[in-house]
Amino acid sequence: LTGDFNPLHWLGPYARVAGFRGVFIQGFCTGALAAEALISGLYAGDIRRLTALEGRFTRPQYVPGTVRVFVDGQHGVYAGSDPGGPATLVGSFNHV
């Protein structure tokens, strides 16, 4: 979708040589998972309700792994594997 064919995302040896512990998902994928979770969890699938999503990627989301999305207050969102644990995406969202 993004045209990013970076081998860090699909070649384990390449990722390890670059200093990572293995392959990890693209940031776009993490953002899409966050949008999907917000739309299904807060808006009952109504895609028109989510009007903006901004995020900063803070660390790699390694594969295999579990991405969970958490809402923090009215407009905060973060993705990670556990509540209160290290986040892979920290951001905010707006809705109608």
XYZ file of N, CA, C and O in Angstrom:
384
model
N 0.813 -1.196 0.000
C 0.000 0.000 0.000
C 0.854 1.258 0.000
O 0.579 2.193 -0.719
N 1.911 1.263 0.814
C 2.731 2.467 0.922
C 3.872 2.484 -0.094
O 4.476 3.521 -0.301
N 4.182 1.342 -0.682
C 5.320 1.272 -1.582
C 6.642 1.139 -0.848
O 7.704 1.188 -1.451
N 6.598 0.961 0.462
C 7.807 0.820 1.273
C 8.218 -0.646 1.304
O 7.642 -1.441 2.023
N 9.212 -0.996 0.506
C 9.686 -2.381 0.450
C 10.976 -2.532 1.244
O 11.893 -3.237 0.851
N 11.060 -1.865 2.369
C 12.233 -1.891 3.211
C 12.433 -3.298 3.769
O 11.551 -3.840 4.428
N 13.596 -3.896 3.549
C 13.836 -5.256 4.036
C 13.822 -5.382 5.563
O 13.746 -6.489 6.084
N 13.848 -4.277 6.286
C 13.717 -4.345 7.746
C 12.387 -4.977 8.152
O 12.267 -5.533 9.236
N 11.401 -4.895 7.265
C 10.065 -5.391 7.576
C 9.850 -6.855 7.191
O 8.831 -7.427 7.549
N 10.781 -7.457 6.463
C 10.539 -8.830 6.039
C 11.770 -9.733 6.009
O 11.634 -10.942 5.823
N 12.960 -9.209 6.223
C 14.169 -10.039 6.253
C 14.824 -9.966 7.634
O 15.468 -8.971 7.979
N 14.639 -11.024 8.427
C 15.180 -11.058 9.778
C 16.667 -10.789 9.867
O 17.094 -9.962 10.682
N 17.495 -11.456 9.052
C 18.935 -11.200 9.134
C 19.295 -9.741 8.832
O 20.161 -9.158 9.481
N 18.616 -9.149 7.880
C 18.867 -7.749 7.536
C 18.514 -6.843 8.723
O 19.267 -5.933 9.075
N 17.369 -7.099 9.350
C 16.941 -6.297 10.498
C 17.932 -6.437 11.649
O 18.273 -5.444 12.302
N 18.415 -7.639 11.894
C 19.356 -7.854 12.986
C 20.694 -7.163 12.725
O 21.290 -6.573 13.630
N 21.174 -7.210 11.480
C 22.418 -6.520 11.137
C 22.257 -5.007 11.329
O 23.193 -4.316 11.714
N 21.033 -4.502 11.107
C 20.763 -3.067 11.283
C 20.575 -2.689 12.751
O 20.338 -1.528 13.065
N 20.662 -3.672 13.671
C 20.591 -3.372 15.088
C 19.250 -3.657 15.755
O 19.066 -3.355 16.931
N 18.302 -4.234 15.009
C 17.007 -4.583 15.581
C 17.019 -6.054 15.971
O 17.825 -6.825 15.476
N 16.096 -6.458 16.841
C 16.079 -7.861 17.266
C 15.371 -8.768 16.269
O 15.409 -9.985 16.396
N 14.716 -8.178 15.286
C 14.027 -8.935 14.239
C 13.197 -8.011 13.384
O 13.304 -6.786 13.484
N 12.359 -8.589 12.541
C 11.514 -7.784 11.658
C 10.386 -7.137 12.459
O 9.984 -7.628 13.513
N 9.887 -6.041 11.934
C 8.803 -5.323 12.606
C 7.850 -4.758 11.566
O 8.212 -4.582 10.403
N 6.605 -4.513 12.011
C 5.597 -4.029 11.067
C 5.857 -2.565 10.732
O 6.491 -1.835 11.486
N 5.356 -2.156 9.584
C 5.495 -0.764 9.157
C 4.665 0.145 10.050
O 3.618 -0.240 10.570
N 5.113 1.356 10.201
C 4.365 2.332 10.981
C 2.967 2.553 10.427
O 2.012 2.734 11.186
N 2.844 2.517 9.115
C 1.522 2.692 8.506
C 0.571 1.605 8.986
O -0.602 1.866 9.240
N 1.068 0.409 9.141
C 0.242 -0.698 9.625
C -0.205 -0.445 11.063
O -1.372 -0.658 11.397
N 0.700 0.025 11.904
C 0.336 0.341 13.290
C -0.738 1.422 13.319
O -1.710 1.331 14.065
N -0.584 2.448 12.493
C -1.581 3.512 12.417
C -2.926 3.003 11.926
O -3.983 3.395 12.447
N -2.896 2.123 10.940
C -4.145 1.557 10.415
C -4.831 0.692 11.475
O -6.066 0.729 11.599
N -4.060 -0.067 12.237
C -4.641 -0.872 13.309
C -5.265 0.019 14.383
O -6.329 -0.293 14.929
N -4.618 1.145 14.681
C -5.173 2.080 15.659
C -6.481 2.671 15.142
O -7.473 2.744 15.875
N -6.517 3.077 13.882
C -7.747 3.624 13.299
C -8.860 2.589 13.307
O -10.003 2.889 13.680
N -8.534 1.366 12.926
C -9.533 0.296 12.912
C -10.098 0.045 14.314
O -11.305 -0.112 14.494
N -9.220 0.039 15.329
C -9.677 -0.196 16.699
C -10.566 0.943 17.190
O -11.583 0.695 17.846
N -10.194 2.179 16.880
C -11.020 3.313 17.289
C -12.390 3.260 16.627
O -13.422 3.445 17.280
N -12.394 3.002 15.321
C -13.667 2.976 14.587
C -14.572 1.856 15.083
O -15.760 2.058 15.312
N -14.020 0.679 15.292
C -14.876 -0.435 15.730
C -15.212 -0.347 17.216
O -16.325 -0.668 17.615
N -14.284 0.124 18.037
C -14.508 0.143 19.477
C -15.304 1.330 19.988
O -16.089 1.204 20.920
N -15.112 2.491 19.380
C -15.788 3.698 19.867
C -16.996 4.110 19.023
O -17.905 4.744 19.535
N -16.955 3.775 17.738
C -17.961 4.306 16.820
C -18.801 3.238 16.145
O -19.466 3.502 15.150
N -18.767 2.030 16.670
C -19.580 0.920 16.148
C -19.432 0.759 14.633
O -20.387 0.452 13.932
N -18.238 0.970 14.142
C -17.966 0.764 12.720
C -18.275 1.942 11.817
O -18.073 1.866 10.604
N -18.737 3.056 12.354
C -19.077 4.233 11.540
C -17.802 5.012 11.225
O -17.327 5.803 12.039
N -17.249 4.793 10.045
C -15.964 5.395 9.676
C -16.028 6.917 9.585
O -15.008 7.581 9.673
N -17.208 7.471 9.454
C -17.339 8.933 9.342
C -17.071 9.635 10.664
O -16.793 10.831 10.678
N -17.125 8.919 11.780
C -16.961 9.540 13.098
C -15.510 9.922 13.392
O -15.262 10.916 14.075
N -14.552 9.141 12.922
C -13.136 9.447 13.153
C -12.699 10.464 12.108
O -12.663 10.170 10.923
N -12.380 11.684 12.549
C -12.042 12.742 11.591
C -10.545 12.999 11.475
O -10.099 13.577 10.488
N -9.772 12.613 12.481
C -8.321 12.815 12.431
C -7.633 11.828 13.367
O -8.174 11.479 14.417
N -6.450 11.401 12.955
C -5.611 10.535 13.777
C -4.164 10.941 13.526
O -3.695 10.926 12.384
N -3.484 11.366 14.575
C -2.069 11.719 14.498
C -1.301 10.809 15.430
O -1.795 10.469 16.502
N -0.102 10.420 15.012
C 0.673 9.556 15.869
C 2.161 9.737 15.679
O 2.619 10.179 14.626
N 2.890 9.401 16.709
C 4.344 9.389 16.683
C 4.765 7.970 17.021
O 4.315 7.398 18.017
N 5.613 7.397 16.203
C 6.075 6.037 16.423
C 7.268 6.079 17.374
O 8.239 6.766 17.120
N 7.153 5.352 18.479
C 8.144 5.453 19.540
C 9.102 4.276 19.612
O 10.170 4.398 20.201
N 8.708 3.138 19.045
C 9.574 1.954 19.029
C 8.988 0.959 18.040
O 7.822 1.022 17.705
N 9.781 0.007 17.580
C 9.265 -0.985 16.627
C 8.237 -1.932 17.258
O 8.340 -2.258 18.445
N 7.286 -2.349 16.470
C 6.336 -3.399 16.870
C 6.803 -4.668 16.175
O 6.600 -4.844 14.976
N 7.466 -5.536 16.924
C 8.079 -6.724 16.343
C 7.052 -7.784 15.972
O 5.979 -7.870 16.560
N 7.446 -8.595 14.992
C 6.632 -9.703 14.505
C 7.330 -10.986 14.919
O 8.538 -11.112 14.705
N 6.668 -11.966 15.501
C 5.254 -11.924 15.859
C 5.061 -11.075 17.105
O 5.992 -10.857 17.882
N 3.872 -10.631 17.283
C 3.543 -9.805 18.439
C 2.083 -9.431 18.406
O 1.392 -9.674 17.421
N 1.640 -8.837 19.476
C 0.253 -8.413 19.586
C 0.209 -6.904 19.685
O 0.925 -6.318 20.492
N -0.608 -6.292 18.853
C -0.811 -4.853 18.915
C -2.163 -4.612 19.565
O -3.188 -5.089 19.077
N -2.147 -3.901 20.665
C -3.391 -3.499 21.317
C -3.456 -1.979 21.283
O -2.433 -1.308 21.395
N -4.666 -1.461 21.140
C -4.858 -0.018 21.057
C -5.628 0.432 22.294
O -6.639 -0.174 22.658
N -5.148 1.494 22.932
C -5.740 1.996 24.159
C -6.096 3.474 23.998
O -5.335 4.235 23.416
N -7.243 3.848 24.523
C -7.668 5.242 24.516
C -7.271 5.850 25.853
O -7.494 5.262 26.904
N -6.686 7.027 25.781
C -6.224 7.735 26.964
C -6.980 9.065 27.046
O -6.655 10.004 26.324
N -7.994 9.134 27.874
C -8.800 10.347 27.981
C -9.752 10.494 26.804
O -10.172 9.512 26.200
N -10.060 11.728 26.466
C -11.018 12.003 25.388
C -10.414 11.887 23.999
O -11.106 11.533 23.055
N -9.118 12.236 23.858
C -8.542 12.302 22.522
C -7.177 11.644 22.394
O -6.553 11.738 21.342
N -6.704 10.988 23.425
C -5.395 10.347 23.361
C -5.507 8.891 22.971
O -6.474 8.208 23.301
N -4.523 8.397 22.245
C -4.501 7.004 21.822
C -3.051 6.518 21.855
O -2.125 7.291 21.600
N -2.882 5.264 22.242
C -1.558 4.667 22.128
C -1.703 3.197 21.783
O -2.721 2.578 22.065
N -0.677 2.668 21.153
C -0.646 1.258 20.769
C 0.560 0.615 21.430
O 1.615 1.227 21.557
N 0.371 -0.609 21.855
C 1.428 -1.376 22.498
C 0.899 -2.761 22.788
O -0.183 -3.138 22.343
N 1.643 -3.523 23.557
C 1.196 -4.881 23.847
C 0.435 -4.975 25.158
O -0.371 -5.878 25.346
N 0.654 -4.029 26.094
C 0.003 -4.090 27.405
C -0.387 -2.696 27.869
O 0.332 -1.727 27.602
N -1.482 -2.575 28.628
C -1.838 -1.271 29.191
C -0.736 -0.761 30.114
O -0.241 -1.504 30.951
N -0.313 0.452 29.909
C 0.749 1.029 30.730
C 2.142 0.573 30.350
O 3.127 1.054 30.897
N 2.247 -0.365 29.412
C 3.551 -0.845 28.965
C 4.143 0.074 27.914
O 3.570 1.109 27.582
N 5.287 -0.303 27.371
C 5.920 0.516 26.344
C 5.006 0.655 25.121
O 4.435 -0.322 24.652
N 4.876 1.868 24.642
C 4.018 2.133 23.486
C 4.828 2.103 22.200
O 5.989 2.494 22.179
N 4.210 1.628 21.138
C 4.832 1.682 19.817
C 4.317 2.876 19.019
O 4.963 3.323 18.097
N 3.155 3.394 19.399
C 2.568 4.579 18.784
C 1.889 5.381 19.887
O 1.185 4.814 20.715
N 2.121 6.675 19.910
C 1.474 7.584 20.847
C 0.875 8.708 20.014
O 1.549 9.264 19.150
N -0.394 9.008 20.244
C -0.996 10.040 19.430
C -2.296 10.566 19.960
O -2.638 10.410 21.136
N -3.031 11.196 19.058
C -4.319 11.776 19.411
C -5.281 11.583 18.237
O -4.866 11.320 17.118
N -6.560 11.730 18.554
C -7.583 11.590 17.522
C -8.708 12.574 17.783
O -8.880 13.060 18.902
N -9.445 12.888 16.738
C -10.620 13.745 16.832
C -11.798 13.012 16.221
O -11.627 12.144 15.354
N -12.975 13.384 16.651
C -14.180 12.713 16.167
C -15.365 13.663 16.201
O -15.315 14.724 16.818
N -16.409 13.265 15.512
C -17.679 14.011 15.538
C -18.734 13.162 16.189
O -18.653 11.969 16.267
